[in-house]
mmCIF file of C-alpha atoms in Angstrom:
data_model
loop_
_atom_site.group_PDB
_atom_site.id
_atom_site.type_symbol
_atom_site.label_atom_id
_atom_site.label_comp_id
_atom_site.label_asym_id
_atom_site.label_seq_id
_atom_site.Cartn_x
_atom_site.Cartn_y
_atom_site.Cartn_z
ATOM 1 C CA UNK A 275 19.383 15.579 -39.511
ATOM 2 C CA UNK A 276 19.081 12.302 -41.518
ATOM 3 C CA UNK A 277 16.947 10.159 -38.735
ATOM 4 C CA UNK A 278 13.695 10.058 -38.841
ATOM 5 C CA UNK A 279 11.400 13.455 -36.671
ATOM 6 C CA UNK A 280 8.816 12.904 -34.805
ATOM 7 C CA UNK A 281 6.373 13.904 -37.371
ATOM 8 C CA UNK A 282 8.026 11.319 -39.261
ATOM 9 C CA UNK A 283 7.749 8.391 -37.170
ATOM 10 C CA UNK A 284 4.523 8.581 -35.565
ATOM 11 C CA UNK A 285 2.316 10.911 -37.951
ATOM 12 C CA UNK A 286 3.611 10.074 -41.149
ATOM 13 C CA UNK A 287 0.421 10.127 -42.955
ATOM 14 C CA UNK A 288 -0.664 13.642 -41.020
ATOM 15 C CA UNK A 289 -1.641 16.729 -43.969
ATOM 16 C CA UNK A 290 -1.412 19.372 -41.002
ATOM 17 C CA UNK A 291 -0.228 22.481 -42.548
ATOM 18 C CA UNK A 292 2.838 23.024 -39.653
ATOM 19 C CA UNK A 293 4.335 19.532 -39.139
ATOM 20 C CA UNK A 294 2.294 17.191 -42.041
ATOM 21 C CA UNK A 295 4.991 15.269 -43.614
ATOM 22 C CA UNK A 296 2.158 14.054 -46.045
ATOM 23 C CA UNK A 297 1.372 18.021 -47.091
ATOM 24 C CA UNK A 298 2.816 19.029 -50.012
ATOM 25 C CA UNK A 299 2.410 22.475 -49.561
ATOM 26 C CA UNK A 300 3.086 22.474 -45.568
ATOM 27 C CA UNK A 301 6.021 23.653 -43.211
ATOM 28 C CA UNK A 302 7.464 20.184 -42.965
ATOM 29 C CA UNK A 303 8.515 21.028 -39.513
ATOM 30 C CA UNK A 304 10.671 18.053 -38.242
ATOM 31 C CA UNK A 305 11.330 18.127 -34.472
ATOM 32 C CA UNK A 306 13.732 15.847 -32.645
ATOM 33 C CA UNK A 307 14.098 14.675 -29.161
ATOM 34 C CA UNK A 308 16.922 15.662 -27.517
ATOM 35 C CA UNK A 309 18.134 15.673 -23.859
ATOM 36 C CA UNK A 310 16.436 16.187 -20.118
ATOM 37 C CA UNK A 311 12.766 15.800 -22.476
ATOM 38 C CA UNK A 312 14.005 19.154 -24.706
ATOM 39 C CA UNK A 313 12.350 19.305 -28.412
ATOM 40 C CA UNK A 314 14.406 20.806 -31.066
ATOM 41 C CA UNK A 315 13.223 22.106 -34.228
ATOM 42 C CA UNK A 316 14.757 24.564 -36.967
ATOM 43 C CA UNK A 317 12.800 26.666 -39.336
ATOM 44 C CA UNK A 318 13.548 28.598 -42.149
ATOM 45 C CA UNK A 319 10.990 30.935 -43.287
ATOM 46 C CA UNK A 320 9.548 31.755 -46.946
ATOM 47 C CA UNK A 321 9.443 35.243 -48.581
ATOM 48 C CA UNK A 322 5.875 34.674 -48.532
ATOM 49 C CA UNK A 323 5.595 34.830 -44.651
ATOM 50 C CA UNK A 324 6.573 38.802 -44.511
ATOM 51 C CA UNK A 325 4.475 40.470 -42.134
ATOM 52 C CA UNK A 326 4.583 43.370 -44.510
ATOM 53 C CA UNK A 327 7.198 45.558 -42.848
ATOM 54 C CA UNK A 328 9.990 42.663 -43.324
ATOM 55 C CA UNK A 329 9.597 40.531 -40.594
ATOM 56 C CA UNK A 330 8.380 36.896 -39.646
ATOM 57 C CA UNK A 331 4.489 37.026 -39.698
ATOM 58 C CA UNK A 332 2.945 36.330 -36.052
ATOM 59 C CA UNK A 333 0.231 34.357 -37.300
ATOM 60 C CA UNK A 334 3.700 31.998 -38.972
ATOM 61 C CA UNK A 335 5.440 31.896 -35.753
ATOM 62 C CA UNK A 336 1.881 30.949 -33.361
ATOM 63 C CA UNK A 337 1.983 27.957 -36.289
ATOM 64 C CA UNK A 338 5.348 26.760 -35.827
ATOM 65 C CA UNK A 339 5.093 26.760 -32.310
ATOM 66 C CA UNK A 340 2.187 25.119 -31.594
ATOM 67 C CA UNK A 341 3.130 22.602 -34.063
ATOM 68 C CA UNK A 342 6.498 21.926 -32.204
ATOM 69 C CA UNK A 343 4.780 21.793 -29.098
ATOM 70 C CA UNK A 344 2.460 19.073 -30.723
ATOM 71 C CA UNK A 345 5.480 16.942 -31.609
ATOM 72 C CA UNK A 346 6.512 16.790 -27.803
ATOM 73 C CA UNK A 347 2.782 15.457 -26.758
ATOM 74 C CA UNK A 348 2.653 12.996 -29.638
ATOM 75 C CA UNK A 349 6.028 11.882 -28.467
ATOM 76 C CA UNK A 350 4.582 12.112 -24.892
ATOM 77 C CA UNK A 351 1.194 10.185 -25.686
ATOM 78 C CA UNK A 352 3.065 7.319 -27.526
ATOM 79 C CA UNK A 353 5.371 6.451 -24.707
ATOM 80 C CA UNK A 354 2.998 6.008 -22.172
ATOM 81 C CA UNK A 355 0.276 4.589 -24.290
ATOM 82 C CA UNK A 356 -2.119 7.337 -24.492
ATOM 83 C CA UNK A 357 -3.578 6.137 -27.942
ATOM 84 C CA UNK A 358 -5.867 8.027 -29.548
ATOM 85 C CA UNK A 359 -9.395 7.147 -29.806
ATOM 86 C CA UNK A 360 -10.529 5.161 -32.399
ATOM 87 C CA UNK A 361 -10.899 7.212 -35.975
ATOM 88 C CA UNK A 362 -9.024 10.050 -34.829
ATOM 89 C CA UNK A 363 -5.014 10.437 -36.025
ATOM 90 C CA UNK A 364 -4.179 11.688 -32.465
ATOM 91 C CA UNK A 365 -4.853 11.543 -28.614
ATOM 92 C CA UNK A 366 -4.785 15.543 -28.137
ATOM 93 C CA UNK A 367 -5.777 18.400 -29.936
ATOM 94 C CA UNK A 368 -4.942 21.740 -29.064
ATOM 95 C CA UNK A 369 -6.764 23.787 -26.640
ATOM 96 C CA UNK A 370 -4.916 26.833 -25.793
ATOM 97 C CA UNK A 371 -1.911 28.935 -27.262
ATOM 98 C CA UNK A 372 -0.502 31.821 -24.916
ATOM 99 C CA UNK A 373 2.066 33.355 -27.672
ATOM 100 C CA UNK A 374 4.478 36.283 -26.524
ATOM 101 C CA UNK A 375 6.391 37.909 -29.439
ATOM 102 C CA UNK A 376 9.390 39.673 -27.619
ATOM 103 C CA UNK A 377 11.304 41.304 -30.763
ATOM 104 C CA UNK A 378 10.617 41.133 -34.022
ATOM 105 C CA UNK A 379 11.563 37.930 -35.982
ATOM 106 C CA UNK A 380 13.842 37.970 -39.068
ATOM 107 C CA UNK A 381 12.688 36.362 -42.767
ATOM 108 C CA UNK A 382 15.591 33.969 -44.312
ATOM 109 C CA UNK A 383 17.855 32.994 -41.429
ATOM 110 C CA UNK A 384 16.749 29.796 -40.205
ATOM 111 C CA UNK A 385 15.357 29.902 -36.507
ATOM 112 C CA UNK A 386 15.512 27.821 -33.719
ATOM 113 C CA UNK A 387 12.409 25.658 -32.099
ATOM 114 C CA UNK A 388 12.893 24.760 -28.197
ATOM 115 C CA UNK A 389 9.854 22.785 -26.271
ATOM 116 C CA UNK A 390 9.698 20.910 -22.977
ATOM 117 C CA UNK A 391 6.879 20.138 -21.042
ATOM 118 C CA UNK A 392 5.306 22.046 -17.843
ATOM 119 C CA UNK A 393 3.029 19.320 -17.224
ATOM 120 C CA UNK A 394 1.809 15.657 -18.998
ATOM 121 C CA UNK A 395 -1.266 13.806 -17.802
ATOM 122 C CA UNK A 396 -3.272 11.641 -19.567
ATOM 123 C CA UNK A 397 -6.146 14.653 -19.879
ATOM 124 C CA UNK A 398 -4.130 17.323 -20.360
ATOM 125 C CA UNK A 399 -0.763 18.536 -21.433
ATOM 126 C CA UNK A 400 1.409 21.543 -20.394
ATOM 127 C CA UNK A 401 4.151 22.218 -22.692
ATOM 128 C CA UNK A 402 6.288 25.368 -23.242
ATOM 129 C CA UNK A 403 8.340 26.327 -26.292
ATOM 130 C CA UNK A 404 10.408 29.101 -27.521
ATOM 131 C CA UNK A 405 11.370 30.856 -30.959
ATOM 132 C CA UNK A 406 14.996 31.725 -31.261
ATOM 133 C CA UNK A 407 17.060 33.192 -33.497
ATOM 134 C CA UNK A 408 20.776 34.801 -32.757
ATOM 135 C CA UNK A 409 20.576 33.353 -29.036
ATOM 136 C CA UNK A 410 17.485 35.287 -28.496
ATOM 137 C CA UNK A 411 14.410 33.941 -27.505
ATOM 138 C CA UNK A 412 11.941 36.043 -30.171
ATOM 139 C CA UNK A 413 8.480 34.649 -28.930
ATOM 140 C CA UNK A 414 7.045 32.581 -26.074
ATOM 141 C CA UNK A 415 4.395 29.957 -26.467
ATOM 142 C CA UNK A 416 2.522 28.130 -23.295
ATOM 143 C CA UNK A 417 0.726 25.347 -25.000
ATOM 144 C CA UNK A 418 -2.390 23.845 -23.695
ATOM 145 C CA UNK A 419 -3.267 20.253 -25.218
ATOM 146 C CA UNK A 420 -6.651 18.542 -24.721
ATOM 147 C CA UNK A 421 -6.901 14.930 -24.621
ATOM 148 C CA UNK A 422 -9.062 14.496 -27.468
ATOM 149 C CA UNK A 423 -12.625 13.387 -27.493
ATOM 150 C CA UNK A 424 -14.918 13.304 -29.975
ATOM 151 C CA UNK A 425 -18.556 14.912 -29.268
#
């Protein structure tokens, strides 16, 4: 897509290692509103994320999907006005992941992203996402954000 993601427009200065547009070395994961409050997201994993036995590496997958699910809640958080606090480059952090890997994941083929939300409040967000690849849903995530508060 040629518009702008999510990551683009309202982190673009972010270095995380999943969805930093600003990281030269990241994902670059670019997600994109589309309809009834879906996410989208594609992927397209490097040799180097092999699990050793030829398939997508579970610790790559948990990243991509709790970075997609973070692109819904920033999205989220800057439509109602839940800025973040002052110093910090966002209103929630992560505070839970609940990944399910259902069949292995394949290296190369560019996957799909999918995220909607359970739940938003201005404490906490409930968002779900999925991995797919081949119209099959590979692994599960049940994200848990955190509004963010510095201690």
């Amino acid at each position: 897509m040629t518009e702008p993601s999510i990551q683009e427009r309202l982190f673009p200065n972010m270095t995380c290692f999943g969805c930093g547009p600003a990281n030269p070395k990241g994902f670059h994961l670019r997600s994109f509103g589309a309809e009834d409050g879906v996410v989208i997201a594609s992927f397209t994993p490097w040799p180097e994320h092999d699990n050793g036995v030829g398939f997508l590496n579970g610790g790559v997958i948990s990243t991509v999907l709790d970075c997609h699910t973070a692109s819904l809640v920033v999205q989220a958080a800057s439509e109602r006005g839940w800025d973040p606090p002052p110093g910090a480059a966002l209103a929630f952090v992560t505070a839970g992941l609940d990944v399910r890997f259902l069949r292995p994941t394949p290296l190369g083929p560019s996957l799909d992203l999918w995220a909607k939300a359970e739940s938003l409040s201005e404490t906490e967000c409930i968002v779900l996402g999925e991995l797919r690849y081949d119209g099959k849903v590979r692994a599960t995530v049940r994200a848990t954000w955190k509004r963010f508060r510095a201690r």
